[in-house]
CSV table of C-alpha atoms in Angstrom, one decimal:
chain,number,residue,atom,x,y,z
A,587,UNK,CA,49.4,116.4,68.6
A,588,UNK,CA,50.9,113.7,66.3
A,589,UNK,CA,48.1,111.5,65.0
A,590,UNK,CA,48.6,107.7,64.7
A,591,UNK,CA,46.2,106.0,62.4
A,592,UNK,CA,45.5,102.6,63.9
A,593,UNK,CA,44.0,101.2,60.7
A,594,UNK,CA,45.8,102.8,57.7
A,595,UNK,CA,49.0,101.2,56.3
A,596,UNK,CA,48.3,98.1,58.4
A,597,UNK,CA,48.2,100.3,61.5
A,598,UNK,CA,50.8,103.1,61.9
A,599,UNK,CA,51.3,102.0,65.6
A,600,UNK,CA,53.4,99.1,64.2
A,601,UNK,CA,55.9,101.3,62.4
A,602,UNK,CA,59.6,101.0,63.5
A,603,UNK,CA,59.5,104.7,64.4
A,604,UNK,CA,56.5,104.5,66.7
A,605,UNK,CA,57.6,101.2,68.3
A,606,UNK,CA,60.9,102.9,69.2
A,607,UNK,CA,58.9,105.6,70.9
A,608,UNK,CA,56.4,103.3,72.6
A,609,UNK,CA,57.2,99.6,72.6
A,610,UNK,CA,53.6,98.9,73.5
A,611,UNK,CA,52.7,99.9,70.0
A,612,UNK,CA,49.6,101.7,71.4
A,613,UNK,CA,48.2,105.1,71.8
A,614,UNK,CA,48.2,107.3,73.7
A,615,UNK,CA,51.8,108.1,74.5
A,616,UNK,CA,52.9,111.5,75.8
A,617,UNK,CA,56.3,113.0,75.4
A,618,UNK,CA,56.7,115.4,78.2
A,619,UNK,CA,59.5,116.8,80.4
A,620,UNK,CA,62.1,114.7,78.6
A,621,UNK,CA,60.3,111.3,79.1
A,622,UNK,CA,57.8,109.3,77.1
A,623,UNK,CA,54.9,107.8,79.0
A,624,UNK,CA,52.5,105.1,77.7
A,625,UNK,CA,49.3,103.9,79.4
A,626,UNK,CA,46.6,106.6,79.8
A,627,UNK,CA,46.2,106.4,83.5
A,628,UNK,CA,49.9,106.6,84.1
A,629,UNK,CA,50.0,109.7,82.0
A,630,UNK,CA,47.1,111.2,83.8
A,631,UNK,CA,48.6,110.5,87.3
A,632,UNK,CA,51.9,112.1,86.1
A,633,UNK,CA,50.0,115.2,84.9
A,634,UNK,CA,48.2,115.3,88.2
A,635,UNK,CA,51.4,115.2,90.2
A,636,UNK,CA,53.3,117.8,88.1
A,637,UNK,CA,50.4,120.1,87.2
A,638,UNK,CA,48.1,119.7,90.2
A,639,UNK,CA,45.5,122.4,89.4
A,640,UNK,CA,42.7,121.8,88.8
A,641,UNK,CA,42.7,118.4,90.6
A,642,UNK,CA,41.7,115.2,88.9
A,643,UNK,CA,41.9,113.2,92.1
A,644,UNK,CA,40.2,114.2,95.3
A,645,UNK,CA,42.3,114.9,98.4
A,646,UNK,CA,40.7,112.2,100.6
A,647,UNK,CA,42.5,108.8,100.3
A,648,UNK,CA,39.2,106.9,100.4
A,649,UNK,CA,37.7,109.0,97.6
A,650,UNK,CA,40.9,108.6,95.7
A,651,UNK,CA,40.6,104.8,96.1
A,652,UNK,CA,37.1,105.0,94.6
A,653,UNK,CA,38.3,107.1,91.7
A,654,UNK,CA,41.1,104.7,90.9
A,655,UNK,CA,38.8,101.6,91.4
A,656,UNK,CA,36.3,103.0,88.8
A,657,UNK,CA,39.1,104.1,86.4
A,658,UNK,CA,40.7,100.6,86.6
A,659,UNK,CA,37.3,98.9,86.2
A,660,UNK,CA,37.0,100.6,82.9
A,661,UNK,CA,40.7,100.7,81.9
A,662,UNK,CA,41.5,97.1,82.8
A,663,UNK,CA,38.1,95.5,83.1
A,664,UNK,CA,36.3,96.7,80.0
A,665,UNK,CA,38.3,98.5,77.4
A,666,UNK,CA,41.2,96.0,76.8
A,667,UNK,CA,38.6,93.3,76.2
A,668,UNK,CA,37.0,95.3,73.3
A,669,UNK,CA,39.9,97.1,71.8
A,670,UNK,CA,41.0,96.9,68.2
A,671,UNK,CA,43.6,94.2,68.5
A,672,UNK,CA,41.4,91.8,70.6
A,673,UNK,CA,38.5,92.2,68.3
A,674,UNK,CA,40.7,91.4,65.3
A,675,UNK,CA,41.6,88.1,67.1
A,676,UNK,CA,38.0,87.3,67.9
A,677,UNK,CA,37.1,87.6,64.2
A,678,UNK,CA,34.5,89.5,62.3
A,679,UNK,CA,31.6,87.2,63.0
A,680,UNK,CA,31.9,87.3,66.8
A,681,UNK,CA,33.2,90.9,67.2
A,682,UNK,CA,29.9,92.7,67.9
A,683,UNK,CA,28.6,90.2,70.5
A,684,UNK,CA,32.1,90.0,72.2
A,685,UNK,CA,32.3,93.8,72.5
A,686,UNK,CA,28.8,94.0,73.8
A,687,UNK,CA,29.4,91.3,76.4
A,688,UNK,CA,32.6,93.0,77.6
A,689,UNK,CA,30.9,96.4,77.9
A,690,UNK,CA,27.6,95.3,79.5
A,691,UNK,CA,29.1,93.0,82.1
A,692,UNK,CA,31.5,95.9,83.1
A,693,UNK,CA,28.7,98.4,83.1
A,694,UNK,CA,26.5,96.1,85.3
A,695,UNK,CA,29.2,96.3,87.9
A,696,UNK,CA,29.9,100.0,87.4
A,697,UNK,CA,26.2,101.0,87.7
A,698,UNK,CA,26.1,99.3,91.1
A,699,UNK,CA,29.3,100.8,92.3
A,700,UNK,CA,28.1,104.3,91.3
A,701,UNK,CA,25.1,103.9,93.5
A,702,UNK,CA,27.4,104.4,96.5
A,703,UNK,CA,30.1,106.7,95.0
A,704,UNK,CA,28.3,109.1,92.6
A,705,UNK,CA,27.1,112.6,93.2
A,706,UNK,CA,27.0,114.9,90.3
A,707,UNK,CA,29.9,112.9,88.8
A,708,UNK,CA,31.4,109.4,89.3
A,709,UNK,CA,32.8,110.2,92.7
A,710,UNK,CA,31.0,113.0,94.5
A,711,UNK,CA,30.6,116.3,92.8
A,712,UNK,CA,34.0,117.0,91.3
A,713,UNK,CA,35.2,115.8,87.9
A,714,UNK,CA,37.9,113.1,88.4
A,715,UNK,CA,40.0,110.7,86.5
A,716,UNK,CA,37.0,108.2,86.7
A,717,UNK,CA,34.9,110.6,84.7
A,718,UNK,CA,37.7,110.8,82.1
A,719,UNK,CA,37.4,107.1,81.7
A,720,UNK,CA,33.6,107.0,81.7
A,721,UNK,CA,32.7,109.2,78.8
A,722,UNK,CA,34.9,107.5,76.2
A,723,UNK,CA,33.7,104.1,77.4
A,724,UNK,CA,30.1,105.2,76.9
A,725,UNK,CA,31.0,106.3,73.4
A,726,UNK,CA,32.3,102.8,72.8
A,727,UNK,CA,29.1,101.4,74.2
A,728,UNK,CA,27.1,103.5,71.7
A,729,UNK,CA,29.4,102.4,68.9
A,730,UNK,CA,28.8,98.8,69.6
A,731,UNK,CA,25.1,99.3,70.1
A,732,UNK,CA,24.9,98.5,73.8
A,733,UNK,CA,21.5,99.4,75.2
A,734,UNK,CA,22.2,101.9,78.0
A,735,UNK,CA,18.7,101.7,79.6
A,736,UNK,CA,19.9,99.4,82.4
A,737,UNK,CA,22.5,102.0,83.3
A,738,UNK,CA,20.8,105.2,84.2
A,739,UNK,CA,23.5,106.6,86.5
A,740,UNK,CA,26.2,106.0,83.9
A,741,UNK,CA,24.0,107.7,81.2
A,742,UNK,CA,23.2,110.7,83.4
A,743,UNK,CA,26.8,111.3,84.4
A,744,UNK,CA,28.1,110.9,80.8
A,745,UNK,CA,25.5,113.3,79.4
A,746,UNK,CA,26.4,115.8,82.1
A,747,UNK,CA,30.1,115.6,81.5
A,748,UNK,CA,29.7,116.0,77.7
A,749,UNK,CA,28.4,119.6,78.4
A,750,UNK,CA,31.8,120.6,79.7
A,751,UNK,CA,34.2,122.3,77.4
A,752,UNK,CA,37.1,119.9,78.0
A,753,UNK,CA,35.0,116.9,77.0
A,754,UNK,CA,33.8,118.7,73.8
A,755,UNK,CA,37.1,120.0,72.5
A,756,UNK,CA,38.6,116.6,73.0
A,757,UNK,CA,35.8,114.7,71.4
A,758,UNK,CA,36.7,112.2,68.6
A,759,UNK,CA,34.4,114.1,66.2
A,760,UNK,CA,36.6,117.3,66.5
A,761,UNK,CA,40.2,116.0,66.1
A,762,UNK,CA,42.7,116.8,63.4
A,763,UNK,CA,42.5,113.2,62.1
A,764,UNK,CA,38.7,112.9,62.3
A,765,UNK,CA,37.5,111.7,58.9
A,766,UNK,CA,35.1,114.0,57.1
A,767,UNK,CA,32.1,111.7,57.4
A,768,UNK,CA,32.5,111.6,61.2
A,769,UNK,CA,33.3,115.2,61.8
A,770,UNK,CA,30.9,117.3,63.9
B,629,UNK,CA,37.5,87.4,113.5
B,630,UNK,CA,39.1,90.4,115.3
B,631,UNK,CA,37.4,93.7,114.9
B,632,UNK,CA,39.4,96.3,113.0
B,633,UNK,CA,41.7,94.1,110.9
B,634,UNK,CA,41.6,94.5,107.2
B,635,UNK,CA,40.0,91.6,105.3
B,636,UNK,CA,41.4,90.4,102.0
B,637,UNK,CA,39.2,88.4,99.6
B,638,UNK,CA,41.6,86.3,97.7
B,639,UNK,CA,42.1,83.2,95.6
B,640,UNK,CA,45.5,81.4,95.8
B,641,UNK,CA,46.0,81.3,92.1
B,642,UNK,CA,44.7,84.8,91.2
B,643,UNK,CA,47.7,86.8,90.0
B,644,UNK,CA,45.8,90.0,90.9
B,645,UNK,CA,45.2,88.8,94.5
B,646,UNK,CA,48.9,87.9,94.7
B,647,UNK,CA,49.9,91.5,94.0
B,648,UNK,CA,47.9,92.7,97.0
B,649,UNK,CA,49.2,89.9,99.2
B,650,UNK,CA,52.8,91.0,98.4
B,651,UNK,CA,51.9,94.6,99.2
B,652,UNK,CA,50.4,93.7,102.6
B,653,UNK,CA,53.4,91.6,103.4
B,654,UNK,CA,55.9,94.3,102.4
B,655,UNK,CA,54.1,96.8,104.5
B,656,UNK,CA,53.7,94.4,107.4
B,657,UNK,CA,50.0,94.9,107.5
B,658,UNK,CA,48.2,92.3,109.6
B,659,UNK,CA,45.0,91.1,107.9
B,660,UNK,CA,42.3,88.4,107.7
B,661,UNK,CA,42.0,86.4,104.5
B,662,UNK,CA,38.7,85.2,103.2
B,663,UNK,CA,39.3,82.8,100.3
B,664,UNK,CA,37.0,82.9,97.3
B,665,UNK,CA,37.2,79.8,95.0
B,666,UNK,CA,36.8,81.0,91.5
B,667,UNK,CA,36.0,77.4,90.2
B,668,UNK,CA,34.1,75.6,92.9
B,669,UNK,CA,30.3,75.9,93.1
B,670,UNK,CA,30.3,77.5,89.6
B,671,UNK,CA,32.6,80.2,91.0
B,672,UNK,CA,32.1,81.6,94.5
B,673,UNK,CA,32.7,85.1,93.1
B,674,UNK,CA,29.2,84.9,91.6
B,675,UNK,CA,27.4,84.4,95.0
B,676,UNK,CA,24.9,87.1,96.0
B,677,UNK,CA,27.0,87.7,99.1
B,678,UNK,CA,30.2,88.3,97.3
B,679,UNK,CA,28.5,90.4,94.6
B,680,UNK,CA,27.1,92.7,97.3
B,681,UNK,CA,30.6,93.2,98.6
B,682,UNK,CA,32.2,93.6,95.2
B,683,UNK,CA,29.9,94.2,92.2
B,684,UNK,CA,32.8,93.4,89.9
B,685,UNK,CA,32.6,89.8,91.0
B,686,UNK,CA,36.3,89.6,91.1
B,687,UNK,CA,39.2,89.1,93.5
B,688,UNK,CA,41.0,90.7,95.1
B,689,UNK,CA,38.8,93.0,97.2
B,690,UNK,CA,40.0,94.6,100.4
B,691,UNK,CA,37.8,95.7,103.3
B,692,UNK,CA,39.8,98.3,105.2
B,693,UNK,CA,39.1,101.4,107.2
B,694,UNK,CA,35.4,101.1,106.7
B,695,UNK,CA,35.4,100.9,102.9
B,696,UNK,CA,35.7,98.1,100.3
B,697,UNK,CA,38.1,98.5,97.4
B,698,UNK,CA,38.2,96.4,94.3
B,699,UNK,CA,41.0,96.5,91.6
B,700,UNK,CA,44.4,95.5,92.8
B,701,UNK,CA,46.2,98.7,91.8
B,702,UNK,CA,43.6,100.9,93.4
B,703,UNK,CA,44.1,98.8,96.6
B,704,UNK,CA,47.9,99.1,96.4
B,705,UNK,CA,47.8,102.9,95.8
B,706,UNK,CA,45.4,103.2,98.8
B,707,UNK,CA,47.8,101.2,101.0
B,708,UNK,CA,50.7,103.4,99.8
B,709,UNK,CA,48.8,106.6,100.7
B,710,UNK,CA,47.7,105.5,104.1
B,711,UNK,CA,50.6,103.2,105.2
B,712,UNK,CA,53.5,104.9,103.3
B,713,UNK,CA,56.4,102.9,104.8
B,714,UNK,CA,58.1,101.1,103.2
B,715,UNK,CA,57.4,102.9,99.9
B,716,UNK,CA,56.0,101.0,96.9
B,717,UNK,CA,56.2,104.0,94.6
B,718,UNK,CA,59.4,106.2,94.2
B,719,UNK,CA,59.4,109.8,95.2
B,720,UNK,CA,60.3,111.2,91.8
B,721,UNK,CA,57.3,111.8,89.5
B,722,UNK,CA,59.0,110.6,86.4
B,723,UNK,CA,60.0,107.3,88.1
B,724,UNK,CA,56.4,107.0,89.5
B,725,UNK,CA,55.2,107.4,85.9
B,726,UNK,CA,57.4,104.5,84.9
B,727,UNK,CA,56.2,102.4,87.7
B,728,UNK,CA,52.6,103.0,86.9
B,729,UNK,CA,53.2,102.5,83.1
B,730,UNK,CA,54.7,99.1,83.7
B,731,UNK,CA,52.0,98.2,86.3
B,732,UNK,CA,49.3,99.2,83.8
B,733,UNK,CA,51.0,97.4,80.9
B,734,UNK,CA,50.6,94.2,82.9
B,735,UNK,CA,47.3,94.9,84.7
B,736,UNK,CA,45.5,96.3,81.7
B,737,UNK,CA,47.5,95.1,78.8
B,738,UNK,CA,48.2,91.5,79.6
B,739,UNK,CA,46.3,90.0,82.6
B,740,UNK,CA,42.7,90.9,81.6
B,741,UNK,CA,43.3,89.2,78.2
B,742,UNK,CA,44.2,85.9,79.8
B,743,UNK,CA,42.1,85.8,82.9
B,744,UNK,CA,39.7,83.0,83.7
B,745,UNK,CA,36.5,84.6,82.3
B,746,UNK,CA,38.0,85.6,79.0
B,747,UNK,CA,39.6,82.1,78.5
B,748,UNK,CA,36.2,80.6,79.2
B,749,UNK,CA,34.7,82.7,76.4
B,750,UNK,CA,37.5,81.8,74.0
B,751,UNK,CA,36.8,78.1,74.5
B,752,UNK,CA,39.0,75.2,75.5
B,753,UNK,CA,40.5,74.6,72.1
B,754,UNK,CA,41.9,78.1,71.7
B,755,UNK,CA,42.7,78.9,75.3
B,756,UNK,CA,46.4,78.0,75.4
B,757,UNK,CA,47.4,79.9,72.2
B,758,UNK,CA,45.2,82.9,73.2
B,759,UNK,CA,46.9,83.1,76.6
B,760,UNK,CA,50.3,82.7,75.1
B,761,UNK,CA,49.7,85.4,72.5
B,762,UNK,CA,48.5,87.9,75.2
B,763,UNK,CA,51.5,87.2,77.4
B,764,UNK,CA,54.2,87.1,74.8
B,765,UNK,CA,53.1,90.2,73.0
B,766,UNK,CA,52.9,92.1,76.4
B,767,UNK,CA,56.3,90.7,77.4
B,768,UNK,CA,57.8,91.8,74.1
B,769,UNK,CA,56.9,95.4,74.9
B,770,UNK,CA,57.8,95.1,78.6
B,771,UNK,CA,61.3,93.6,77.9
B,772,UNK,CA,62.0,96.7,75.7
B,773,UNK,CA,60.7,99.1,78.3
B,774,UNK,CA,62.8,97.5,81.1
B,775,UNK,CA,66.0,98.2,79.0
B,776,UNK,CA,65.6,101.9,80.0
B,777,UNK,CA,63.9,101.7,83.4
B,778,UNK,CA,65.3,98.7,85.2
B,779,UNK,CA,68.1,98.5,87.7
B,780,UNK,CA,68.0,95.7,90.2
B,781,UNK,CA,64.2,95.7,89.9
B,782,UNK,CA,61.7,97.0,87.3
B,783,UNK,CA,62.4,100.7,88.0
B,784,UNK,CA,65.8,101.4,89.5
B,785,UNK,CA,66.9,99.5,92.5
B,786,UNK,CA,63.9,99.7,94.8
B,787,UNK,CA,61.0,97.3,94.9
B,788,UNK,CA,57.9,99.0,93.5
B,789,UNK,CA,54.3,98.3,92.5
B,790,UNK,CA,55.6,97.3,89.1
B,791,UNK,CA,57.5,94.4,90.7
B,792,UNK,CA,54.4,93.3,92.5
B,793,UNK,CA,52.7,93.0,89.0
B,794,UNK,CA,55.7,91.4,87.4
B,795,UNK,CA,56.1,88.2,89.5
B,796,UNK,CA,52.5,87.0,89.3
B,797,UNK,CA,52.5,87.6,85.6
B,798,UNK,CA,55.7,85.6,85.1
B,799,UNK,CA,54.0,82.8,87.1
B,800,UNK,CA,51.1,83.0,84.6
B,801,UNK,CA,53.6,82.8,81.8
B,802,UNK,CA,55.0,79.6,83.3
B,803,UNK,CA,51.5,78.2,83.7
B,804,UNK,CA,50.7,78.8,80.1
B,805,UNK,CA,54.1,77.5,78.9
B,806,UNK,CA,55.4,80.7,77.5
B,807,UNK,CA,59.1,80.5,76.6
B,808,UNK,CA,60.9,83.1,78.7
B,809,UNK,CA,64.2,83.0,76.7
B,810,UNK,CA,63.3,86.1,74.7
B,811,UNK,CA,62.8,88.0,78.0
B,812,UNK,CA,66.1,87.9,80.0
B,813,UNK,CA,65.4,91.1,82.0
B,814,UNK,CA,62.0,90.0,83.0
B,815,UNK,CA,63.4,86.6,84.1
B,816,UNK,CA,66.3,88.1,86.0
B,817,UNK,CA,64.1,90.5,87.9
B,818,UNK,CA,61.4,88.0,88.7
B,819,UNK,CA,63.9,85.4,90.0
B,820,UNK,CA,65.5,88.1,92.2
B,821,UNK,CA,62.2,89.2,93.6
B,822,UNK,CA,61.2,85.6,94.5
B,823,UNK,CA,64.1,85.5,97.0
B,824,UNK,CA,62.4,88.2,99.1
B,825,UNK,CA,60.3,87.1,102.0
B,826,UNK,CA,57.2,89.1,101.0
B,827,UNK,CA,57.1,87.4,97.6
B,828,UNK,CA,57.5,83.9,99.2
B,829,UNK,CA,55.0,84.2,102.0
B,830,UNK,CA,52.4,85.5,99.5
B,831,UNK,CA,53.1,82.8,96.9
B,832,UNK,CA,50.2,80.8,95.6
B,833,UNK,CA,51.8,77.6,96.8
B,834,UNK,CA,51.5,78.7,100.4
B,835,UNK,CA,48.0,80.0,100.8
B,836,UNK,CA,45.2,78.7,103.1
B,837,UNK,CA,43.3,77.7,99.9
B,838,UNK,CA,46.2,76.1,98.1
B,839,UNK,CA,45.1,72.5,97.1
B,840,UNK,CA,47.4,69.8,98.5
B,841,UNK,CA,48.9,68.9,95.1
B,842,UNK,CA,50.1,72.4,94.5
B,843,UNK,CA,51.3,73.1,98.1
B,844,UNK,CA,55.0,73.9,98.6
């Protein structure tokens, strides 16, 4: 892991060195098998295609469509609207309400969709790419003080996923670059 | 309406809808279109009826094979998996990663920041500069990435999902008066794609809901 501090030094993602690696000036980026991939879902799909076990996408095309739809709802429909660079543009006064609006309107839709797709997890009973998107977005919801009471399915699934080892070991509070005051 | 045909919920000017229209045209999939006017009546996407179909209250949505899919790239990947010819994703996993990376750059990194509902929140005064900023910063990155991935099209010499995302985003760039001079690769590829039939028949200027003044 090479950590990239998005705040320090004006944001290390803007360094010449990092830009050359990833012109999008964003994390995550993965250097693997001789290529560099940006965009988290493109990375995950590549991992799925080259290291297929255990699966992160179901076999059935209709279930795969649901997994991708939910992942995209979060990765295109919510997160970009409340990421660091957009909040900077919105300005300090409006940041909190802007982030809350983006998250709650997305979660309104997601809660409804999960009514028809969810079992133990977002789509049926197997962990999928959709679940990988859900948990970090719920953490963002907590960070921006979004009330999760209207979203019982989202809450249930997120809590359940957080008991799994992969979700714990990868948690923001346990990373090499986690600041002391936020460390678990 | 004939039973069994897929139904696409689309708005002529929605770049996300255009991506799916291109995919359906390239794969020669016959479908019905139901147009959803995003402006009229306060926005038809907010109707109870449409919300029940697609809780995201967005176009495109595709009713196909007994399910309804929202999110343009999820739709396109489903079409690719169930109607695989002609391909919209290369066979090689590394090239597929490049196609998805470019598609996501546009579909997550640019378009959502300049869509209708965000521009409404930004307010009329700031809309144009906000949209221009989103598009040009995304295109700065994309132009650089295309240096290593592009051949005739975004990734090599075959039309892919990345190209389906590119052309509608360039149309948005034109709409918001973004100067394309700094992006020669983006321009070249977009112009080249627009000569293909699937990109023409799906164009916003030729849709059932295209207003007369914008019709080709």
